[in-house]
Short mmCIF file of C-alpha atoms and ligand atoms in Angstrom, two decimals:
data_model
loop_
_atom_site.label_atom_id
_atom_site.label_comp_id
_atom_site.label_asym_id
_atom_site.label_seq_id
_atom_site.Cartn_x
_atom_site.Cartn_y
_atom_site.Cartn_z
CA UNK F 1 69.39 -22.13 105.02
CA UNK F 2 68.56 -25.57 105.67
CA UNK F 3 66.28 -27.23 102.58
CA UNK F 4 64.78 -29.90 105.23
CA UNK F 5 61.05 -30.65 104.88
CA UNK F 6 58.83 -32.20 107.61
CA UNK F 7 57.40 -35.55 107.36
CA UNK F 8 54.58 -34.09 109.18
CA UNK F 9 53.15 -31.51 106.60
CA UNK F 10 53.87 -27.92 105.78
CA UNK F 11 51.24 -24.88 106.39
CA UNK F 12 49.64 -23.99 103.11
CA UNK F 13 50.61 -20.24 103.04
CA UNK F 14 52.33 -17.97 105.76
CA UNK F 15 48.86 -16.92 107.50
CA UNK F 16 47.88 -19.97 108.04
CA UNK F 17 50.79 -20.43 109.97
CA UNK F 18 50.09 -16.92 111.35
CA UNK F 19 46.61 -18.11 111.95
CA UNK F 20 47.84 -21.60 113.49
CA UNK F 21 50.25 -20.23 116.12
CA UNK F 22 48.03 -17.28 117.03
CA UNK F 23 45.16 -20.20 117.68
CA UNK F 24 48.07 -21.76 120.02
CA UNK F 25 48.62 -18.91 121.93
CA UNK F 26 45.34 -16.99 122.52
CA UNK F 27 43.48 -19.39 124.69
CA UNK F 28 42.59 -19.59 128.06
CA UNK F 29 45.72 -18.00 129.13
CA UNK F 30 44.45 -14.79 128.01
CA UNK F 31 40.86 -14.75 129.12
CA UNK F 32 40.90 -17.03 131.95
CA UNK F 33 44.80 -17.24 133.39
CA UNK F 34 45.90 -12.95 132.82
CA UNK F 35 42.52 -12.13 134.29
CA UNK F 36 42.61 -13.90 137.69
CA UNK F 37 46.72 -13.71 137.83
CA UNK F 38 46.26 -9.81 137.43
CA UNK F 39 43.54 -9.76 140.18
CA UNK F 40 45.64 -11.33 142.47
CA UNK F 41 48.94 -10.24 142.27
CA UNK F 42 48.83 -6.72 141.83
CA UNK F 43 46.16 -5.34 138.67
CA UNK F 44 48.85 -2.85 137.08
CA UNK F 45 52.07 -3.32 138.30
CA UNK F 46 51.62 -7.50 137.32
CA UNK F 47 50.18 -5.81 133.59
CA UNK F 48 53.19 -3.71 133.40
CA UNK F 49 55.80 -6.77 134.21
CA UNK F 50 53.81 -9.08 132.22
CA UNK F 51 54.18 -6.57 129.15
CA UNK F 52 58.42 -6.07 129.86
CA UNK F 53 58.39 -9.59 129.92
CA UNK F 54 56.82 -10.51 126.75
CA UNK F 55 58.42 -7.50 124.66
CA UNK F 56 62.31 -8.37 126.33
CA UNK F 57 62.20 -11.94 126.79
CA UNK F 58 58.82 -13.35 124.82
CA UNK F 59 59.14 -12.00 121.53
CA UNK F 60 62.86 -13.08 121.23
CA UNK F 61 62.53 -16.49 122.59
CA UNK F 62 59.54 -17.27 120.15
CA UNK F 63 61.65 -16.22 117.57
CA UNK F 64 64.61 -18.33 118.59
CA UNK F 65 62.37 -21.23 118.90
CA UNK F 66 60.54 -20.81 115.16
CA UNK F 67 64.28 -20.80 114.32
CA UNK F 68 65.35 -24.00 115.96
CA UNK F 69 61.86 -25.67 114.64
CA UNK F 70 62.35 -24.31 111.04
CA UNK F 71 65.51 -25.52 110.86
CA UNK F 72 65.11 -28.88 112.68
CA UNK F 73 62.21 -29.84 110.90
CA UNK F 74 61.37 -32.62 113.42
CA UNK F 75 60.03 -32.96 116.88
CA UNK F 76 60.96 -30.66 119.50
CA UNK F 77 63.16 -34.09 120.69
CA UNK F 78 64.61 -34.99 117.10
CA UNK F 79 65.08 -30.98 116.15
CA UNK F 80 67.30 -30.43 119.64
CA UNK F 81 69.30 -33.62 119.05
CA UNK F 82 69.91 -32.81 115.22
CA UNK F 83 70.82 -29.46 115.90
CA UNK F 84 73.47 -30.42 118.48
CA UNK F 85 75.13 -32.81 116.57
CA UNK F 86 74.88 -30.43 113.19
CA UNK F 87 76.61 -27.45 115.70
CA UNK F 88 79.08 -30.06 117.01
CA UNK F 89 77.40 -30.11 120.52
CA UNK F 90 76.43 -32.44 123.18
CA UNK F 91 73.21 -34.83 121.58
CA UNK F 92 71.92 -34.26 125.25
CA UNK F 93 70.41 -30.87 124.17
CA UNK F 94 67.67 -33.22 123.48
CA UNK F 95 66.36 -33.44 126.89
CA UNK F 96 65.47 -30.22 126.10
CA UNK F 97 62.86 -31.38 124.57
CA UNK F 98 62.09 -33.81 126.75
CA UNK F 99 61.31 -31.52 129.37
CA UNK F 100 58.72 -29.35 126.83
CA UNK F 101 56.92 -32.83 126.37
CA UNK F 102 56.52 -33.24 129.87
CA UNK F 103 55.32 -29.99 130.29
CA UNK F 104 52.89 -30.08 127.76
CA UNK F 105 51.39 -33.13 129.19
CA UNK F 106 50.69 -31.42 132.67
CA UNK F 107 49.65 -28.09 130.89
CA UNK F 108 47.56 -30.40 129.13
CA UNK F 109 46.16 -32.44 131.90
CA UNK F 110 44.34 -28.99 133.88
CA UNK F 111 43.94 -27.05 130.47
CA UNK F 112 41.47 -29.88 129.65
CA UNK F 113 39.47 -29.82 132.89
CA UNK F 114 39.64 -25.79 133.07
CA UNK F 115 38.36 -26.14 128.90
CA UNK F 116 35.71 -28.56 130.35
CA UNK F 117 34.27 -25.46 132.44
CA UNK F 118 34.01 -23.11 129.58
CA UNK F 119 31.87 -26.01 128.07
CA UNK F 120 29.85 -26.61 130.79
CA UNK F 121 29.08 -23.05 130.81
CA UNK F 122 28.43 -22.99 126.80
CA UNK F 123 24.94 -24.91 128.62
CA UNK F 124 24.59 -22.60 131.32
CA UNK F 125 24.42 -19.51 129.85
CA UNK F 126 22.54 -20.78 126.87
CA UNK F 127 20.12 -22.19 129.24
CA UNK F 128 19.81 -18.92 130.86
CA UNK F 129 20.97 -19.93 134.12
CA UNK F 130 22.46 -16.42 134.61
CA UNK F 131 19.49 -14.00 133.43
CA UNK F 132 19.30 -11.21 136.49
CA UNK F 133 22.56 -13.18 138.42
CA UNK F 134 23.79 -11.19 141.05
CA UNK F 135 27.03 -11.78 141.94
CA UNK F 136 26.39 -14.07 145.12
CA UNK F 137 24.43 -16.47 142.72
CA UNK F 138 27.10 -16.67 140.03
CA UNK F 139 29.22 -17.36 142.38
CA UNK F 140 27.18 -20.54 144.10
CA UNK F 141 26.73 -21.58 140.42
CA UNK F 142 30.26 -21.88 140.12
CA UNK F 143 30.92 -23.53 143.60
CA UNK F 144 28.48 -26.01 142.68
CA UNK F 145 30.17 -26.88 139.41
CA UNK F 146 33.69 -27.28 141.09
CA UNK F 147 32.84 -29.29 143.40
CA UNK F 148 31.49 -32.21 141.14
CA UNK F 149 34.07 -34.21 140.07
CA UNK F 150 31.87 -36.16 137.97
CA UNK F 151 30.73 -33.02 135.94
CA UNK F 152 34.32 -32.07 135.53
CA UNK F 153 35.55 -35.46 134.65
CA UNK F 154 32.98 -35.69 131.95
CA UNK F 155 33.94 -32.31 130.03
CA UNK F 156 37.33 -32.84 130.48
CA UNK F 157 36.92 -36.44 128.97
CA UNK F 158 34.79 -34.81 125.77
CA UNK F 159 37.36 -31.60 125.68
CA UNK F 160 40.67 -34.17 125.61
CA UNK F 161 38.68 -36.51 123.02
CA UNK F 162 38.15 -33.29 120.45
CA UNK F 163 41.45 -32.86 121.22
CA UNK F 164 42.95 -35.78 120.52
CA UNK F 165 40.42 -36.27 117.12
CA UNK F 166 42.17 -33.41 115.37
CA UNK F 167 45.80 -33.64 116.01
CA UNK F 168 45.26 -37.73 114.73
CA UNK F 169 44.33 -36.00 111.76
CA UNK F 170 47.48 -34.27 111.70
CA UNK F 171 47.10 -30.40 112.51
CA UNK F 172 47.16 -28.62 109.10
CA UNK F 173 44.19 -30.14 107.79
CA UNK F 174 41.52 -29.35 110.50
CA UNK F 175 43.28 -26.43 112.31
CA UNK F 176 43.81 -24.39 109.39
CA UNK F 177 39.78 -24.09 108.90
CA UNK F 178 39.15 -23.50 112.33
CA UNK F 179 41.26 -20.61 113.32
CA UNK F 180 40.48 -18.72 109.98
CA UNK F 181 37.02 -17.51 111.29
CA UNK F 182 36.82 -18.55 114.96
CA UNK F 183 40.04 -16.34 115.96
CA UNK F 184 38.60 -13.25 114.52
CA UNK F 185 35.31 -14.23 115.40
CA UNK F 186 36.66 -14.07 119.18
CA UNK F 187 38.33 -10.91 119.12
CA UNK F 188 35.08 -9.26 118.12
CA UNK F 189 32.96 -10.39 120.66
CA UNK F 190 35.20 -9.41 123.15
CA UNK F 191 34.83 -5.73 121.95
CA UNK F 192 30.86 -6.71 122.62
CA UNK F 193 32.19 -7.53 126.00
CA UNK F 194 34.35 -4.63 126.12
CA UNK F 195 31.78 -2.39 124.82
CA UNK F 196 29.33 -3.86 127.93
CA UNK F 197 31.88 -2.72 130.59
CA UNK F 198 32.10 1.22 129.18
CA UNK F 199 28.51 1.24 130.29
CA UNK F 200 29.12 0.02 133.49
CA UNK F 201 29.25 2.39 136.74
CA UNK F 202 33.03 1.18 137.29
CA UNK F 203 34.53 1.48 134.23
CA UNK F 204 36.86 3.76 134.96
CA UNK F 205 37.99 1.77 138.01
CA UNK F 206 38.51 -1.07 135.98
CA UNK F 207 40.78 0.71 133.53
CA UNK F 208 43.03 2.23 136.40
CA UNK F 209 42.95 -1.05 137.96
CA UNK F 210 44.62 -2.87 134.58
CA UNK F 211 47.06 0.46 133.80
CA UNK F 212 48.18 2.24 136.57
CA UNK F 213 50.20 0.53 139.37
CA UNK F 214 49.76 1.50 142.61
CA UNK F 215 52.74 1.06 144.26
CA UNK F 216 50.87 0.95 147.95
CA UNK F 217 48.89 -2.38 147.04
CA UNK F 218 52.60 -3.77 146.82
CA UNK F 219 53.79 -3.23 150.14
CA UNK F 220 52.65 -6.11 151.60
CA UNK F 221 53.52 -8.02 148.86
CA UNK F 222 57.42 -9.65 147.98
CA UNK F 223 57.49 -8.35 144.53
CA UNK F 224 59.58 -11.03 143.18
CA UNK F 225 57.79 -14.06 143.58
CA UNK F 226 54.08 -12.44 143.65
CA UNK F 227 54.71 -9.85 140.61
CA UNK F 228 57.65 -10.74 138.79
CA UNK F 229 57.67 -14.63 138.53
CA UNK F 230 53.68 -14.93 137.82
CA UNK F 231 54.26 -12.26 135.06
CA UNK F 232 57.43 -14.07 133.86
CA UNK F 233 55.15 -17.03 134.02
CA UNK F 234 52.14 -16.08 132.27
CA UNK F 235 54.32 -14.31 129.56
CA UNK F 236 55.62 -17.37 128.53
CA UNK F 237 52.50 -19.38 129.16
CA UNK F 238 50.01 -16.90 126.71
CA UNK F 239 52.89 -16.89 124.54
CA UNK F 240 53.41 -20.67 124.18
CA UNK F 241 56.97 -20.38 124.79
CA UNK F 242 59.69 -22.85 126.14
CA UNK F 243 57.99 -26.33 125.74
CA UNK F 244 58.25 -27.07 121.57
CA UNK F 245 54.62 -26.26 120.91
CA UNK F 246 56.07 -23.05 118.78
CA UNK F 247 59.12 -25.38 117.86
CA UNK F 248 57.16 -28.11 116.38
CA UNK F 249 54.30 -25.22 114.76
CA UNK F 250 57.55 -23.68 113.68
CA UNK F 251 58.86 -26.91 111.51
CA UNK F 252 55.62 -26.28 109.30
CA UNK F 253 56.77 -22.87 108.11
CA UNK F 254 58.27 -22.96 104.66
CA UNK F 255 61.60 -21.48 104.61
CA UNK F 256 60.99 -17.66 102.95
CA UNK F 257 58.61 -16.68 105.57
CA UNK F 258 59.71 -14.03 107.57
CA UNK F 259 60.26 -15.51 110.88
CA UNK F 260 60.58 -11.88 112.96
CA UNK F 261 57.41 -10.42 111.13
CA UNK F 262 55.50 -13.54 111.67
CA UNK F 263 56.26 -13.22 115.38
CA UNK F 264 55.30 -9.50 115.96
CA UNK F 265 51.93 -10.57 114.62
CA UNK F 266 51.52 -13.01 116.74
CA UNK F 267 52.76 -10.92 119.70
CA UNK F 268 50.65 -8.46 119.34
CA UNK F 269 47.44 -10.49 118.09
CA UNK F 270 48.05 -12.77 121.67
CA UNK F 271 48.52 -9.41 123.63
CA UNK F 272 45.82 -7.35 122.97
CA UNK F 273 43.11 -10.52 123.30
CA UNK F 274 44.69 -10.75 127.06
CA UNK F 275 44.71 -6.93 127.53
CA UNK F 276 41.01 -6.86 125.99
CA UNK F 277 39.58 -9.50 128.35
CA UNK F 278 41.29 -7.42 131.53
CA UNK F 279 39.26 -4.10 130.33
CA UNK F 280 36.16 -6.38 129.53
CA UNK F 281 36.17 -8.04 132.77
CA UNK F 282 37.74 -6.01 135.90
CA UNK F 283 34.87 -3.34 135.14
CA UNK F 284 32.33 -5.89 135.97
CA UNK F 285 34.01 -7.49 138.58
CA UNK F 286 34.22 -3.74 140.35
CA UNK F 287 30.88 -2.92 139.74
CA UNK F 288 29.08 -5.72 140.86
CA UNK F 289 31.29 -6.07 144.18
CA UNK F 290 33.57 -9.15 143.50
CA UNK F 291 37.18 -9.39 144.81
CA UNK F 292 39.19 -9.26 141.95
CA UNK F 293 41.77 -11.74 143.74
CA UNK F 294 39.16 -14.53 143.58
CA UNK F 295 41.24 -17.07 141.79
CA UNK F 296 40.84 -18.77 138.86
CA UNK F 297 36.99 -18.94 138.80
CA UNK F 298 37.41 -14.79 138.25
CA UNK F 299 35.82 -14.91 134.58
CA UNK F 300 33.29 -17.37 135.25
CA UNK F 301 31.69 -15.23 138.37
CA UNK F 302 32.17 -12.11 136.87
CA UNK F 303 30.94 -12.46 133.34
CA UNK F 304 28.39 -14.20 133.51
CA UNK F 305 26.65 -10.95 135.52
CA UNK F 306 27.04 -9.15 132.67
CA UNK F 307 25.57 -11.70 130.35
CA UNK F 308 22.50 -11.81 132.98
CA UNK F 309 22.13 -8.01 132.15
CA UNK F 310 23.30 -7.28 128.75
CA UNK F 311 20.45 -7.07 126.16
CA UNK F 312 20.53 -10.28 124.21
CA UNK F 313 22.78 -11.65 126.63
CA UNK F 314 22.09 -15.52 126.52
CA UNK F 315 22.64 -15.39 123.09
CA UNK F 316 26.13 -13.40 123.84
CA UNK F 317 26.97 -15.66 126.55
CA UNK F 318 26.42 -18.61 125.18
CA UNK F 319 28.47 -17.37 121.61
CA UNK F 320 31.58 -16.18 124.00
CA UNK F 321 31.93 -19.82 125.89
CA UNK F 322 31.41 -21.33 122.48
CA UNK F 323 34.50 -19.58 121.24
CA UNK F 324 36.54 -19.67 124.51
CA UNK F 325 36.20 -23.31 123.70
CA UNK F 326 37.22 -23.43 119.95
CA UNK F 327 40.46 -21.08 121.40
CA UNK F 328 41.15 -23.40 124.22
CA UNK F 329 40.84 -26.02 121.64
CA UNK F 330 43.69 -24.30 119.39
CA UNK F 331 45.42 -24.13 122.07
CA UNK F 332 45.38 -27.61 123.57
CA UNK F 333 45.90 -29.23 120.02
CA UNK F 334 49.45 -27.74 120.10
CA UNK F 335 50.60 -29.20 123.20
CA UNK F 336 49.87 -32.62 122.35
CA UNK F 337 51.44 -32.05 118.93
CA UNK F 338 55.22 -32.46 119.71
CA UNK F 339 54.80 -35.80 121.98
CA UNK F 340 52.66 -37.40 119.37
CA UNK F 341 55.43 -36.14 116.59
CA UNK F 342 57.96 -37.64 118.38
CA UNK F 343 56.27 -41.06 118.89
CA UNK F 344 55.40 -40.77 114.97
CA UNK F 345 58.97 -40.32 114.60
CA UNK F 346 61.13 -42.18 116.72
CA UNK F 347 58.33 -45.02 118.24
CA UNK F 348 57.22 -45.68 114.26
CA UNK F 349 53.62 -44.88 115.50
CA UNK F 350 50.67 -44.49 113.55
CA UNK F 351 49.78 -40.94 113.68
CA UNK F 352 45.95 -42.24 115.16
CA UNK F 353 47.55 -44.53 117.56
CA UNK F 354 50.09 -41.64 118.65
CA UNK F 355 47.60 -39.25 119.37
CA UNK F 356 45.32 -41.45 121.33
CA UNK F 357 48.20 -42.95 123.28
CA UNK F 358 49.70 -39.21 124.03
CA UNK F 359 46.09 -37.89 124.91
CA UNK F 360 45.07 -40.71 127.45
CA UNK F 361 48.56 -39.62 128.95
CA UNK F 362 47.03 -36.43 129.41
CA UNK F 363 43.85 -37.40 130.34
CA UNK F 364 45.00 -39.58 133.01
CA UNK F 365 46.85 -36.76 134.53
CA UNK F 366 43.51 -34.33 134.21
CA UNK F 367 41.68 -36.84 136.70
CA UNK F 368 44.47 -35.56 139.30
CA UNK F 369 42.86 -31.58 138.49
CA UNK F 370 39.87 -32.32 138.58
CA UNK F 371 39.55 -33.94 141.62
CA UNK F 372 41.76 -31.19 143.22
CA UNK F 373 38.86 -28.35 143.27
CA UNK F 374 36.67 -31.03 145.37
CA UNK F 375 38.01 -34.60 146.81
CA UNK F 376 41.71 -33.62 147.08
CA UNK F 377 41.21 -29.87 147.60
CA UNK F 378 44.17 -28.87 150.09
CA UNK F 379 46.31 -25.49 150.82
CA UNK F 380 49.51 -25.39 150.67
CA UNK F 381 52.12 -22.37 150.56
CA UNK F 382 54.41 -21.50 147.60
CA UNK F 383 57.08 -18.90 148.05
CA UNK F 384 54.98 -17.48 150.97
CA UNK F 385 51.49 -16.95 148.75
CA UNK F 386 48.57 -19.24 150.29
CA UNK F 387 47.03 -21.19 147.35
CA UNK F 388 44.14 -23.29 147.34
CA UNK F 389 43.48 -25.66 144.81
CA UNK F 390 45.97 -27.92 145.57
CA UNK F 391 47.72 -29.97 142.67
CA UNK F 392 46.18 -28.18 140.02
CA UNK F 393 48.07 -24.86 141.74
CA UNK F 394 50.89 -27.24 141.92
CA UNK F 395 50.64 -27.90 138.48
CA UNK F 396 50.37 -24.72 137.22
CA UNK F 397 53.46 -22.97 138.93
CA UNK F 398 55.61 -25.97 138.52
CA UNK F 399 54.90 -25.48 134.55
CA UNK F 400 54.49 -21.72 133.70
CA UNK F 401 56.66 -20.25 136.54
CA UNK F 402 59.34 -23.05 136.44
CA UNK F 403 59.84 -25.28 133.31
CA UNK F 404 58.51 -22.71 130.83
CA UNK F 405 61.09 -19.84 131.58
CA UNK F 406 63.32 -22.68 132.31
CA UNK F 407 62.91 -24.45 128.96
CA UNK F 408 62.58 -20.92 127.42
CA UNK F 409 66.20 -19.76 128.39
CA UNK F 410 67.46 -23.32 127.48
CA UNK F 411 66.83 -22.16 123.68
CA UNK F 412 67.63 -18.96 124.20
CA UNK F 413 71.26 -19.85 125.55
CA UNK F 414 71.27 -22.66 122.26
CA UNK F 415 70.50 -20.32 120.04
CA UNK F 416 72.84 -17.22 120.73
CA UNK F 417 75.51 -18.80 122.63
CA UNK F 418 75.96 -22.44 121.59
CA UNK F 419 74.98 -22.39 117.43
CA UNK F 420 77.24 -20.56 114.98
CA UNK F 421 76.46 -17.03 114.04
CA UNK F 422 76.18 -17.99 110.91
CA UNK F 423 73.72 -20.59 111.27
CA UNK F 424 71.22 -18.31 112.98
CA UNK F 425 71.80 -15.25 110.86
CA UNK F 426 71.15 -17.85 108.05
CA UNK F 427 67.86 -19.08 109.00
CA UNK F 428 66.16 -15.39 111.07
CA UNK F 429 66.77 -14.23 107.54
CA UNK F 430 67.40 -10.46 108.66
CA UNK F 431 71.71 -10.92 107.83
CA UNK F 432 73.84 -9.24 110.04
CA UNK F 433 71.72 -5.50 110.46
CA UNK F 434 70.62 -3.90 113.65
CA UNK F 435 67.79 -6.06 114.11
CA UNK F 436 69.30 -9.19 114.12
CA UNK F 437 72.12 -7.76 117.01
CA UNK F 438 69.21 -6.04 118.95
CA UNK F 439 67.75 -10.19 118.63
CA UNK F 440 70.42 -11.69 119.42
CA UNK F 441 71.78 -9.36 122.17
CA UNK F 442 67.93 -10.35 124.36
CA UNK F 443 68.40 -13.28 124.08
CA UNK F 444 71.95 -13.88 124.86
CA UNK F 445 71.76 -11.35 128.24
CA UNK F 446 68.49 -10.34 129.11
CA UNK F 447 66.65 -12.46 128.75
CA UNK F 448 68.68 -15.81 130.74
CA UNK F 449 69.85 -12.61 133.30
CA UNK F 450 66.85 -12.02 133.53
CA UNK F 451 65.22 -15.10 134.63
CA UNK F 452 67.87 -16.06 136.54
CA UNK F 453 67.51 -12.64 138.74
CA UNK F 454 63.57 -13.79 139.02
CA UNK F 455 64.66 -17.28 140.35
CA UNK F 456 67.11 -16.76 142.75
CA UNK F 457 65.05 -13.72 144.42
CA UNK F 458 62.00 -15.68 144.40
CA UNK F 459 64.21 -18.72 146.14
CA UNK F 460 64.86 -15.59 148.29
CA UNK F 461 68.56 -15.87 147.55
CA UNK F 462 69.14 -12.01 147.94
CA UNK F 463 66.15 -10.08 148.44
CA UNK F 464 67.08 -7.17 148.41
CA UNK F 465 64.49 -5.37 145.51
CA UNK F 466 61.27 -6.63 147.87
CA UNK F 467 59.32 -4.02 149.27
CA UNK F 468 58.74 -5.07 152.35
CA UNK F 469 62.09 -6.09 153.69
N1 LIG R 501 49.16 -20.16 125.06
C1 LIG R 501 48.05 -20.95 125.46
C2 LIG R 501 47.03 -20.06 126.12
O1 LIG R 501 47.29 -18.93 126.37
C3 LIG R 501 48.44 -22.10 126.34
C4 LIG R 501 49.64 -22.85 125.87
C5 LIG R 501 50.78 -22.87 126.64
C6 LIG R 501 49.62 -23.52 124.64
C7 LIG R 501 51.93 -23.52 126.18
C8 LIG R 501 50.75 -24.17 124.19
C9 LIG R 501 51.90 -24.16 124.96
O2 LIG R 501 45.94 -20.46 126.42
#
């Protein structure tokens, strides 16, 4: 086991890193991204991918990734690149982590803006903008906020600046007393939510909707590249897989935590907060008439109704975007951490002057996002799906359904094919029993067979497993 510390800090005790990498991956990827994605590719059959995917390929690549981070005990650019050389490999293996930089900035760039709605709605609800909303007028009070880029540019600008205050603090410090009370704090209210939809007309519609495919809504659809790739996709994305932010949360671990325990929890924690928010929210969106393939602006149409109706709603509201914010905030501190660690590291950078640099980066890139649900709005067509929102759609796929598998199956093909046995048996801590061959057997075939079989057929290479033809 390697006896490596980080110059960065170490988390206190085990739950807080529990607590830390939960706060990275429940976030708006599991009440805003699962939500719409479900609605529009498929309700149950996308929910049953989605769940393969994180069970076959998520689980095991977040634990090969803790590995590599544990054991690197640097950046996601300085672990890859001491790793390789330590294994005898090519010190290219650090573009590896190059490319989870580069996706963190874009994920970044529209996680900020989409944060910056949630915030804007903390005032709208509290305000009790939505009290008796019917759906039409939730909807026009989204429009409205979409289409003003100075509105957007303003709470993205405050969302990236919170951002970029704690991680110049360095993460342990000011994450650790955040997620303690604000994760849990979360989960309840969304059994308030959930609680709301059992005592709506639909809720029974909703469930079905989430847990039982139906096989007919699919025949229209290519099932590769509008159920299996978004699932892949959003798998990875909830899970905070393939782009270093688990890496670099993973160099903070001391070394006798269990790594495979630590992941299950964190699994399971990020799971059922997506899974909640789907029973929560397809109820309303069925009762009150909404089209549950109404993009990304699913939660902020359909909730709010129930806010507008629930008894002590405004209060409720305004509490639920108030934590969507703190989780979106957990979330976006960890994909700024590995560029800033690696400017601390290998630029000789202030920690401050890291962050700030990093986050303007980021910020920068935003302005592109925001401007592309008004000013630059255009359609384009991605593996035959219209989507509208032009570069932040083009953003989004080119990071969760490309680089993210992409940069997933990198480490997954490091870890079981490229680094000794010995060296990973070493750190997973589990020796050489069942579990660690049932590990190491997903991530050396099923899960890069796996993606590859979802890229080519959504290329449309052989497509022979689509429905339709
Ligand atoms: N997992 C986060 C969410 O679900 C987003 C994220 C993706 C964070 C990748 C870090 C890395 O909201």
């Amino acid at each position: 086991m390697s006896m490596r510390t980080s110059i960065h800090g170490q988390w206190s005790s085990r739950w807080i890193f529990i607590l830390a990498a939960t706060g990275s991956a429940v976030g708006l990827g599991n009440i805003w991204r699962f939500p719409y994605l479900t609605g529009e590719n498929g309700g149950g059959a996308f929910v049953l991918v989605y769940l393969l995917c994180v069970i076959m390929m998520g689980i095991p690549i977040m634990m090969a990734e803790i590995l590599l981070g544990r054991r690197g005990r640097k950046s996601p650019i300085n672990t890859m690149e001491t790793l390789a050389a330590e294994e005898g490999l090519n010190p290219n293996w650090r573009f590896l982590g190059w490319l989870g930089v580069l996706a963190g900035f874009i994920i970044l760039s529209y996680y900020s803006v989409i944060a910056g709605w949630t915030i804007a709605f903390i005032f709208k609800t509290g305000m009790g903008d939505f009290v008796g909303a019917n759906a039409e007028q939730t909807t026009t009070i989204f429009s409205e906020l979409i289409s003003s880029p100075g509105i957007l540019l303003f709470w993205h600008s405050i969302f990236m600046f919170i951002t970029i205050r704690v991680v110049s603090r360095g993460v342990s410090g000011g994450l650790e007393r955040a997620v303690k009370f604000l994760m849990p704090a979360l989960f309840v209210l969304l059994l308030v939510m959930v609680g709301y939809a059992m005592s709506t007309e639909k809720f029974l519609d909703g469930l079905k909707y989430l847990f039982i495919p139906d096989f007919n809504s699919l025949a229209e659809k290519n099932l590769f590249s509008d159920v299996f790739l978004p699932a892949l996709g959003q798998a990875f994305f909830s899970l905070s897989i393939g782009m270093g932010a688990i890496m670099i949360y993973g160099s903070y671990l001391s070394k006798d935590s269990s790594i495979t325990s630590n992941c299950f929890v964190i699994a399971i924690a990020d799971t059922s907060v997506a899974i909640l928010a789907g029973i929560a929210i397809f109820p309303i969106v069925f009762t009150y008439g909404l089209d549950p393939s109404d993009g990304p602006g699913l939660i902020f149409i359909s909730l709010p109704i129930a806010f507008g109706q629930m008894p002590f709603g405004t209060f409720f509201g305004c509490l639920f975007f108030i934590l969507l914010m703190f989780a979106a905030w957990t979330s976006s501190i960890s994909l700024l951490e590995p560029a800033v660690t690696w400017l601390v590291e290998s630029k000789k950078m202030s920690r401050i002057k890291a962050s700030y640099i990093a986050g303007f980066i980021a910020w920068l890139l935003g302005v592109l996002t925001a401007l592309s649900f008004n000013y630059w709005a255009f359609e384009f067509s991605f593996a035959g799906a219209i989507k509208q929102n032009g570069l932040f759609d083009i953003f989004d796929i080119l990071t969760s359904n490309i680089m993210l598998p992409l940069g997933g199956v990198l480490v997954a093909i490091f870890t079981s094919w490229l680094m000794s046995r010995k060296s990973t048996v070493d750190e997973l801590g589990l020796g050489d029993s069942i579990a660690y061959k049932i590990w190491r057997f997903t991530i050396r075939y099923i899960a890069p067979i796996g993606v590859l079989i979802i890229f080519l057929n959504t290329m449309g290479f052989f497509n022979i497993f689509s429905i339709n033809n």
